[in-house]
CSV table of C-alpha atoms in Angstrom, one decimal:
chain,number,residue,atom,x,y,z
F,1,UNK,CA,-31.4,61.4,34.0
F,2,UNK,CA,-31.3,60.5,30.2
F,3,UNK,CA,-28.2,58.3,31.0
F,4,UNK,CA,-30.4,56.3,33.5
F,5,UNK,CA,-32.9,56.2,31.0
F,6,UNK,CA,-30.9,54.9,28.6
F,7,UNK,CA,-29.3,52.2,31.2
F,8,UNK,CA,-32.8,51.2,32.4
F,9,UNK,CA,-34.0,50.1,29.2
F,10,UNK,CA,-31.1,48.7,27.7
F,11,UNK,CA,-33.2,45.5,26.7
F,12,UNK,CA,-35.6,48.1,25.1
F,13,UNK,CA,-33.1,49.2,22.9
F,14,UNK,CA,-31.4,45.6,22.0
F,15,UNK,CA,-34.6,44.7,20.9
F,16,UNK,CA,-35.3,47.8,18.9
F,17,UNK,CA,-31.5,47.7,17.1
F,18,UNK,CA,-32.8,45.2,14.6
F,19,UNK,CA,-35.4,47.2,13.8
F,20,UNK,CA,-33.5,50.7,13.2
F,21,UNK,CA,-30.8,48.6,11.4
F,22,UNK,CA,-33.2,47.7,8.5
F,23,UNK,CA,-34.9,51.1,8.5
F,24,UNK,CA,-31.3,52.5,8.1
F,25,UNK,CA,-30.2,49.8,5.5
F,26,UNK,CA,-33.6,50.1,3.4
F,27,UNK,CA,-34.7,53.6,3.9
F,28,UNK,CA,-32.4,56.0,5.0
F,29,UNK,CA,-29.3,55.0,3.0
F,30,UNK,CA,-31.0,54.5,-0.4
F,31,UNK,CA,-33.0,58.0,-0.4
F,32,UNK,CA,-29.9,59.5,0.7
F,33,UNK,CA,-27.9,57.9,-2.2
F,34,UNK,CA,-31.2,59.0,-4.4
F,35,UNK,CA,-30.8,62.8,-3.3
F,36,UNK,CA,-26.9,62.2,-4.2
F,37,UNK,CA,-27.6,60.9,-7.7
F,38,UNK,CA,-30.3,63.7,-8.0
F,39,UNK,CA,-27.7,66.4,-7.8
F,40,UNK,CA,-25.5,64.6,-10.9
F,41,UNK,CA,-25.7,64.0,-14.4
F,42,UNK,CA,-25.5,59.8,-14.1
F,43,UNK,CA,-26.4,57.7,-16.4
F,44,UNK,CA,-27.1,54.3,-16.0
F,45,UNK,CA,-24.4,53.6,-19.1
F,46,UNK,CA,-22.0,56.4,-20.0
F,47,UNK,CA,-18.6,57.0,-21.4
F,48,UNK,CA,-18.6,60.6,-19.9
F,49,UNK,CA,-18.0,61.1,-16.2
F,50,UNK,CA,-20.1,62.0,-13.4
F,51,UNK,CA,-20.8,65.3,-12.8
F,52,UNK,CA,-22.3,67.9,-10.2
F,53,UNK,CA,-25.4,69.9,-11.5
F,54,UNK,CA,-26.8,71.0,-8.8
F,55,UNK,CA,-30.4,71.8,-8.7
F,56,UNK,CA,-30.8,71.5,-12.3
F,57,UNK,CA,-32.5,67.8,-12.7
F,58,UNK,CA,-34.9,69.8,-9.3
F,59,UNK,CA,-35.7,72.6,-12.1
F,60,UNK,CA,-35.9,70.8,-15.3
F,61,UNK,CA,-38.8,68.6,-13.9
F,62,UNK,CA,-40.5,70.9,-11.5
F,63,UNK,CA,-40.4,74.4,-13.8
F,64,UNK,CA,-43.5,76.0,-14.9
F,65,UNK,CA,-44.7,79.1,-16.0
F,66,UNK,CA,-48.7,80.5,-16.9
F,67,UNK,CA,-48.7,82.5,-20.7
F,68,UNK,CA,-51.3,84.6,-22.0
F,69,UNK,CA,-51.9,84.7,-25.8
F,70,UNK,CA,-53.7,87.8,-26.9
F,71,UNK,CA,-55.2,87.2,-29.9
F,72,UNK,CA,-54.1,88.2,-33.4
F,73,UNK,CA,-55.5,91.2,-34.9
F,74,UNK,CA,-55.7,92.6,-38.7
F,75,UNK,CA,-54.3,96.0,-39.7
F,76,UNK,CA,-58.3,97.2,-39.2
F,77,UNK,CA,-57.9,96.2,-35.5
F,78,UNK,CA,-60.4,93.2,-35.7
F,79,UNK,CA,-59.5,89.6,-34.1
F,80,UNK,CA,-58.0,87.2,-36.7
F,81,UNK,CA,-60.4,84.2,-37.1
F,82,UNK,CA,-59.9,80.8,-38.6
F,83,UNK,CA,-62.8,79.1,-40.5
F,84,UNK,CA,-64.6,77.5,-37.3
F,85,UNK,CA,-64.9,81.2,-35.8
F,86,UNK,CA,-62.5,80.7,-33.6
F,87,UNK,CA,-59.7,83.3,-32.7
F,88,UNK,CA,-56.3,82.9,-34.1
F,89,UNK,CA,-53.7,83.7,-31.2
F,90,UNK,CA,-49.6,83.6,-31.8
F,91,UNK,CA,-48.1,79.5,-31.7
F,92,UNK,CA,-46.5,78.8,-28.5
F,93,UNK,CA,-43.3,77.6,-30.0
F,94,UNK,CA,-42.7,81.2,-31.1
F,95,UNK,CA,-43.0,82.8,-27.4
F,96,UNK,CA,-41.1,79.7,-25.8
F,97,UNK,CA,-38.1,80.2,-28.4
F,98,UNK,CA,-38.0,83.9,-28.5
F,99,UNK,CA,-35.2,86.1,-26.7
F,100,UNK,CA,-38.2,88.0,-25.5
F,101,UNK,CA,-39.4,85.4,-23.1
F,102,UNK,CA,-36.6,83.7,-21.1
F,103,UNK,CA,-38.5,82.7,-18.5
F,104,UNK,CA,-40.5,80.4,-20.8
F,105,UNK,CA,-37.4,78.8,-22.8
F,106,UNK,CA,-37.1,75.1,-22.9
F,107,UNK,CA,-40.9,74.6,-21.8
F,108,UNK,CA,-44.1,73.4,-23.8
F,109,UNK,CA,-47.9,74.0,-23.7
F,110,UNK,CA,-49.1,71.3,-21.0
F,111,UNK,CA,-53.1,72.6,-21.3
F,112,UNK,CA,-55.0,75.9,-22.0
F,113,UNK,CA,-58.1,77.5,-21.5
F,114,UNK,CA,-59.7,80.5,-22.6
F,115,UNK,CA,-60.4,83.8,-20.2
F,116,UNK,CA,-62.3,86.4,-22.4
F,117,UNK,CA,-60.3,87.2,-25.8
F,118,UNK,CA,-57.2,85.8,-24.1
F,119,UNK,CA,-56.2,82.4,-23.8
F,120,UNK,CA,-54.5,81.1,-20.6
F,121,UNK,CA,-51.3,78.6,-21.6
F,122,UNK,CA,-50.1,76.5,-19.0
F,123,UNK,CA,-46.3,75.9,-19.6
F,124,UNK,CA,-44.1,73.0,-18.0
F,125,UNK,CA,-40.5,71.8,-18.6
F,126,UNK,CA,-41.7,68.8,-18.8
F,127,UNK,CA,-45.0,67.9,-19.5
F,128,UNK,CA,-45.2,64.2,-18.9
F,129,UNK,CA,-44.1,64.3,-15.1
F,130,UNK,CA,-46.6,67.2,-14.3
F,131,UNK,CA,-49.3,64.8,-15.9
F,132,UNK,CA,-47.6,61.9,-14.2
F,133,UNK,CA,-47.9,64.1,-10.8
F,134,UNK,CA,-51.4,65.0,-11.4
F,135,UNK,CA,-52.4,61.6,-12.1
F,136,UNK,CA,-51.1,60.0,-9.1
F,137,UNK,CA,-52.6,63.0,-6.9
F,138,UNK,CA,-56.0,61.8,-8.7
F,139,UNK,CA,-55.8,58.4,-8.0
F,140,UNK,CA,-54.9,58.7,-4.3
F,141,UNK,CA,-58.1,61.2,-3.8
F,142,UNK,CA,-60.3,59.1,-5.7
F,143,UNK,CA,-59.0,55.3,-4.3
F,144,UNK,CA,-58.3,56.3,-1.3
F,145,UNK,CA,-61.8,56.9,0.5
F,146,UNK,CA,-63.2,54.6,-2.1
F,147,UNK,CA,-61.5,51.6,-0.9
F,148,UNK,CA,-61.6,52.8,2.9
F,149,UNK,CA,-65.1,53.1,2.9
F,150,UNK,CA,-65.9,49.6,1.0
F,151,UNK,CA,-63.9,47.8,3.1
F,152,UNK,CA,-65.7,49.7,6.3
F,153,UNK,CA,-68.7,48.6,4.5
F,154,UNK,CA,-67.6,45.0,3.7
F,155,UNK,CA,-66.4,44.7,7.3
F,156,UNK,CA,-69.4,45.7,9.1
F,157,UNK,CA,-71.6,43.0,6.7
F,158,UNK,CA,-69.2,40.0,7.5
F,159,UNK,CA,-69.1,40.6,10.9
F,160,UNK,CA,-71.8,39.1,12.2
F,161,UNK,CA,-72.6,35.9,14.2
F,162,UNK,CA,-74.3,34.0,10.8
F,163,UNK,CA,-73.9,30.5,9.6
F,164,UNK,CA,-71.1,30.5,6.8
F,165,UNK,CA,-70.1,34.3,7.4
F,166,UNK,CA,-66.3,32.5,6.8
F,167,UNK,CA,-67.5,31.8,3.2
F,168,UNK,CA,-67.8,35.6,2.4
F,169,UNK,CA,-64.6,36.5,4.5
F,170,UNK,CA,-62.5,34.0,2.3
F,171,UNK,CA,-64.5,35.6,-1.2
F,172,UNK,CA,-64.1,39.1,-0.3
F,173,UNK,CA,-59.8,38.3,1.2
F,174,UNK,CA,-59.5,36.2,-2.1
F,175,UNK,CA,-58.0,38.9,-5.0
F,176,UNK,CA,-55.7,40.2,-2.2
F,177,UNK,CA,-53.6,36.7,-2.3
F,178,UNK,CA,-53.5,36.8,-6.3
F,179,UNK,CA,-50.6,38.8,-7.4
F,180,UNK,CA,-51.3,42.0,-8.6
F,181,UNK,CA,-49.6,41.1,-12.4
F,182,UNK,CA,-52.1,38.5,-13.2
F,183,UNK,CA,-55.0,40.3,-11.9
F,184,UNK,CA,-53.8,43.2,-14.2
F,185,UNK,CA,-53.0,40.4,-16.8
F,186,UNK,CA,-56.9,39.0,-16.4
F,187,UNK,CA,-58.4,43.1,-16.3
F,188,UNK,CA,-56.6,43.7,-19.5
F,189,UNK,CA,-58.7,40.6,-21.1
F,190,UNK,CA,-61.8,42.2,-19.4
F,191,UNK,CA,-61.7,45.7,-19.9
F,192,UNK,CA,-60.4,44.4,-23.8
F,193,UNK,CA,-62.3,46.8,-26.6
F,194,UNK,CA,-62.7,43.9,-28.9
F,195,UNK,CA,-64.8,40.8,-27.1
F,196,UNK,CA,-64.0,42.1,-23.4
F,197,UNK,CA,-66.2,40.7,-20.9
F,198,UNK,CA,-67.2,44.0,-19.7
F,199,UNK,CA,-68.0,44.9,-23.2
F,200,UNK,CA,-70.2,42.1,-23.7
F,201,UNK,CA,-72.1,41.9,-20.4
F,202,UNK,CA,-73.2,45.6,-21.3
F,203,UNK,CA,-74.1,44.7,-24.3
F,204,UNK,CA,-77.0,42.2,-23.0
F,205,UNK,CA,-77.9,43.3,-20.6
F,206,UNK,CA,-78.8,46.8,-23.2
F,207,UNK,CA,-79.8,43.9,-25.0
F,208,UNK,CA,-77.0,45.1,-27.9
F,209,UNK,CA,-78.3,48.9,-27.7
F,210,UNK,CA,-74.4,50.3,-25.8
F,211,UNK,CA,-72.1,49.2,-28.4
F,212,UNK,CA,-68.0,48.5,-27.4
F,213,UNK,CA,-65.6,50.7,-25.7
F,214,UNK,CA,-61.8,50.7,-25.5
F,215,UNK,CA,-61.6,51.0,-21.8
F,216,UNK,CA,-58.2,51.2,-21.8
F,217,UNK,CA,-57.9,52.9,-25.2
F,218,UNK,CA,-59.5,55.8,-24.7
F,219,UNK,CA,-57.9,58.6,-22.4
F,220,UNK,CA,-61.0,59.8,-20.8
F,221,UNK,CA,-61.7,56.2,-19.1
F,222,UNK,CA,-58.3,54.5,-18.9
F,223,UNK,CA,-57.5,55.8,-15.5
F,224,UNK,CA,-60.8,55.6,-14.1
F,225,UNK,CA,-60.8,51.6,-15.0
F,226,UNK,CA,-57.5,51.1,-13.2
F,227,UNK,CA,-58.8,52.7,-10.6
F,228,UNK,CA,-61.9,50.4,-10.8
F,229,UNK,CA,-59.8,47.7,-10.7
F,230,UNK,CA,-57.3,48.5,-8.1
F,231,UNK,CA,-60.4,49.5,-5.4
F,232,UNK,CA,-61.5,45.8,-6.0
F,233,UNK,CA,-58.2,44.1,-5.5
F,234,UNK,CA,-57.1,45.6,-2.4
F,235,UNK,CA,-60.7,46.3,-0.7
F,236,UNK,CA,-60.1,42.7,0.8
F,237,UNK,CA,-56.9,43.4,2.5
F,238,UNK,CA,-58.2,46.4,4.0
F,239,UNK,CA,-61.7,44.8,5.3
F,240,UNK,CA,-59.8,42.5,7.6
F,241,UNK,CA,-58.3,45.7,9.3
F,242,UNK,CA,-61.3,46.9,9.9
F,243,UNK,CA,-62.8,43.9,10.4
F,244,UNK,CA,-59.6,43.0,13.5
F,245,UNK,CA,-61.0,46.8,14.8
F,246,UNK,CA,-64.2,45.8,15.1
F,247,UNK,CA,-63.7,42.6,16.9
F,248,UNK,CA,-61.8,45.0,19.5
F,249,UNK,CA,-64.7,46.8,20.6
F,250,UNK,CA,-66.6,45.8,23.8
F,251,UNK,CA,-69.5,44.1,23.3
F,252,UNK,CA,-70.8,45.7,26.6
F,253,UNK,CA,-70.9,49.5,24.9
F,254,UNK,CA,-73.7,47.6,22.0
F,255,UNK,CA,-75.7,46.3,25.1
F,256,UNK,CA,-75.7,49.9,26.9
F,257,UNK,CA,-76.5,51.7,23.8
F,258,UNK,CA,-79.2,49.2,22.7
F,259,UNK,CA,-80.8,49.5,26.3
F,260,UNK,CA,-80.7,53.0,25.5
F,261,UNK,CA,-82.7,52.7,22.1
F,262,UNK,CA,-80.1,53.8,20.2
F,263,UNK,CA,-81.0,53.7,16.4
F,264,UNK,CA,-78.5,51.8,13.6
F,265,UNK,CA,-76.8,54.9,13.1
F,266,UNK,CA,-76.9,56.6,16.2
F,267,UNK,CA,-74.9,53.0,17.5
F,268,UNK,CA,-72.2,53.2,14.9
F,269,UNK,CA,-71.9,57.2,15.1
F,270,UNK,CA,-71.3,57.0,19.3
F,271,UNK,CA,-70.3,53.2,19.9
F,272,UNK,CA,-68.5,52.1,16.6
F,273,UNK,CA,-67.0,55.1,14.9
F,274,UNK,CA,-64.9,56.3,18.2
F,275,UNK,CA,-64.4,52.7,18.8
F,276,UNK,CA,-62.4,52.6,15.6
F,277,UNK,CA,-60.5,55.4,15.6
F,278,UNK,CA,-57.2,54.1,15.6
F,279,UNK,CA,-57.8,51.2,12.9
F,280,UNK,CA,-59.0,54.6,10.8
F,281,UNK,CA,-55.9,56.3,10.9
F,282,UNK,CA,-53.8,52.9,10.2
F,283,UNK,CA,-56.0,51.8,6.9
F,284,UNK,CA,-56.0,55.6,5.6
F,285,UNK,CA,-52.2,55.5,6.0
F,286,UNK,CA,-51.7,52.6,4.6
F,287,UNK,CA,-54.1,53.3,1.4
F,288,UNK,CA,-52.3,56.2,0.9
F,289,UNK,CA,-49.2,54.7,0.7
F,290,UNK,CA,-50.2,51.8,-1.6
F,291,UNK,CA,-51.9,54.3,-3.5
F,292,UNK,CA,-48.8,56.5,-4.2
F,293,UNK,CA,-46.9,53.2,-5.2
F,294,UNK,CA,-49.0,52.6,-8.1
F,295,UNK,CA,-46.8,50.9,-11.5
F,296,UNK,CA,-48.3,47.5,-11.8
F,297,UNK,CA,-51.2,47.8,-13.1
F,298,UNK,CA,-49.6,50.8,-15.1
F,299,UNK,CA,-46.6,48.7,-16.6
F,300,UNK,CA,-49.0,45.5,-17.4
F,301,UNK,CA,-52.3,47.1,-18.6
F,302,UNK,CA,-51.1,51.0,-20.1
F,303,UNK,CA,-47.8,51.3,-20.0
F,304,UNK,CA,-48.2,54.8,-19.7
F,305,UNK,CA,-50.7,55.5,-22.1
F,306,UNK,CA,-52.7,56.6,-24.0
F,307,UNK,CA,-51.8,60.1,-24.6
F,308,UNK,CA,-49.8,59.9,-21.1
F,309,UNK,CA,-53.2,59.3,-19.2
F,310,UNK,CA,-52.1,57.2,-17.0
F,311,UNK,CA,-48.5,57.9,-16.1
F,312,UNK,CA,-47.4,58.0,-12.6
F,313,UNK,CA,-45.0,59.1,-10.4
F,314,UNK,CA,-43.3,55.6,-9.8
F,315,UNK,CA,-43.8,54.4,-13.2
F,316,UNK,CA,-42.0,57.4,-14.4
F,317,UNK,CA,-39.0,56.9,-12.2
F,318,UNK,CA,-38.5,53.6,-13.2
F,319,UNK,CA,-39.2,54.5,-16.9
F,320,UNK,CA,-36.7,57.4,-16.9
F,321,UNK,CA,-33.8,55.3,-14.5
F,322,UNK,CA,-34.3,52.1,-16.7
F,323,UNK,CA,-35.6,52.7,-19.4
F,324,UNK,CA,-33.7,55.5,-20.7
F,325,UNK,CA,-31.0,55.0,-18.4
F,326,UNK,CA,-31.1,58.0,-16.9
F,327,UNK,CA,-30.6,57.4,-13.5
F,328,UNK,CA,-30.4,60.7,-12.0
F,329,UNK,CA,-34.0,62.0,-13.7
F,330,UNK,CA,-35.1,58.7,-12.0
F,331,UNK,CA,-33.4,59.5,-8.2
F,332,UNK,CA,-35.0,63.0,-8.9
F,333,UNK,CA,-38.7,61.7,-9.5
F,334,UNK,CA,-38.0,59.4,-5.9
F,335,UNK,CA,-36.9,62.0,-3.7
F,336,UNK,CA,-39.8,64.4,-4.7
F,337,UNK,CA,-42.3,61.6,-4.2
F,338,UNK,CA,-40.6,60.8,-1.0
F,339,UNK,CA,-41.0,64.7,0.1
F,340,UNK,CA,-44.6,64.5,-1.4
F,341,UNK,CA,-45.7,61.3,0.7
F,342,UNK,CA,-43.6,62.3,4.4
F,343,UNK,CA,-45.7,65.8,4.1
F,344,UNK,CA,-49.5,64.1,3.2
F,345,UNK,CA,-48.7,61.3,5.7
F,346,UNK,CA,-47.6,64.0,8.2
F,347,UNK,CA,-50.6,65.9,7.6
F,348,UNK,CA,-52.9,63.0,7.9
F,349,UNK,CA,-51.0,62.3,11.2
F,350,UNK,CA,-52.0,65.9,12.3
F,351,UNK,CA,-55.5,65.8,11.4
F,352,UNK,CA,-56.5,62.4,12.9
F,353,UNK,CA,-54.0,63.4,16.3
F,354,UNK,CA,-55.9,63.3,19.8
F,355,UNK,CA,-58.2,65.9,20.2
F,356,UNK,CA,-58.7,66.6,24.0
């Protein structure tokens, strides 16, 4: 039966052939050649030869390990404290070098936090891609239902039957044709500490009582305004999705449920919501994905920093494979992302399946 299958849609598969070639080409054969790379020692320039490790680059980026410090005591028994009041405990370094600890060899002190007397240590291999992992993690929960639910909101507005509605179509779509590089390049000059525009629109309309900030200086905010940013650039893109699933939705079902008296919400919950269902699952996919991509606006505005705030995933793989020319800590950082978006977008794909 399969063979008939496969004769009867012969033209099917002509068709789709172009198709599978470029996902082979483009997908399949470069994270392939990624996982091989991942398993060596290459450098981008090196006199030595390439060699197997194994697992190793896997372990040196993913290892981690949870240390408690008791704190230090006197010969009387009583805690050790410094002139604040704080405990003293033991310095990390001295755990993570001793032969007494193994485990923890090779690792640093990522972040701590204190549990009674003791103090929790959280210990990575390497610090800056577990803050470059938690980072893009962040950004995806944070932009991701952000920008969904903006456009939603931005689509509903514009699509109505008023004079010039175009105009606000072609404002709202407009930051999605600039390139991403100059809008960072014209954020930069916004969010700027100095004479920023941001900066001085707060400061009249405090009427000069909130002094500057270094948006992008300042760890606490640096990611948050990139996020800020990024919401507003693609929030276009994604309203005409919505907006193209709106348009799809039978006039007839409005008529029935306003003959019904259906309130504003009652409308959107049982005619519009169902009615976009589909478009839902293709902007959140979509989102997510853009949102896992993230080096742009990290290369042009932060370049990482500061204090590794705003390191990512993909910036970190192209730092490590270019930038220090170590190709095979870059493959490493690809493959994991790649396992890290297939499982999200697979779980997405379960949550929003067909319910019967």
């Amino acid at each position: 039966m399969s063979s008939r299958l496969t004769r009867s849609n012969r033209a099917g598969w002509a068709f789709a052939l172009p198709g599978f070639g470029l996902i082979a080409v483009f997908i399949i054969l470069p994270f392939l050649f990624a996982f091989g790379l991942s398993l060596t020692n290459q450098r981008l320039v090196s006199p030595n030869p390439t060699a197997y490790v194994g697992l190793d680059n896997y372990r040196n980026l993913l290892g981690i390990g949870l240390l408690t410090l008791e704190p230090e005591r006197d010969e009387a028994g009583e805690i050790k404290r410094d002139e604040a009041g704080a405990p003293e405990y033991p310095r990390v370094r001295s755990l993570t070098r001793s032969d007494d600890y193994p485990q923890y060899r090779g690792m640093t002190e990522w972040f701590r936090w204190q549990s009674g007397e003791n103090a929790k240590v959280v210990l990575a291999s390497d610090v800056t891609f577990w803050k470059a992992l938690a980072n893009t993690l962040l950004f995806v929960a944070v932009v991701a239902p952000l920008q969904a639910g903006l456009a939603l909101g931005l689509a509903l507005l514009i699509n109505q039957k008023l004079r010039g509605i175009n105009v606000f179509r072609t404002v709202y779509f407009m930051p999605v044709v600039v390139s991403i590089v100059v809008v960072s390049l014209l954020w930069r000059f916004i969010y700027d500490g100095q004479d920023g525009l941001l900066n001085s629109m707060i400061s009249k309309l405090s009427f000069g009582a909130l002094s500057g900030h270094d948006w992008l200086g300042d760890p606490n905010t640096a990611l948050p305004a990139i996020m800020a940013m990024s919401i507003w650039q693609a929030v276009g893109f994604h309203m005409v999705i919505w907006l193209a699933g709106l348009q799809t939705i039978s006039p007839t079902l409005y008529e029935a449920a306003a003959i019904e008296g259906s309130s504003k919400w009652q409308t959107f919950r049982y005619v519009t919501w169902p009615g976009l269902r589909n478009t839902a699952v293709l902007v959140l996919i979509v989102i997510t994905m853009q949102a896992f991509a993230l080096f742009a606006q990290i290369d042009v505005m932060t370049d990482g920093g500061p204090l590794d705030s705003t390191q990512t995933l993909v910036f970190q793989a192209v730092e490590r494979g270019y930038g220090r020319q170590d190709i095979s800590g870059g493959s490493t950082i690809s493959v994991i992302l790649f396992i890290l978006v297939l499982v999200i977008s697979l779980i997405q794909r379960w949550l929003t399946r067909e319910r019967n």
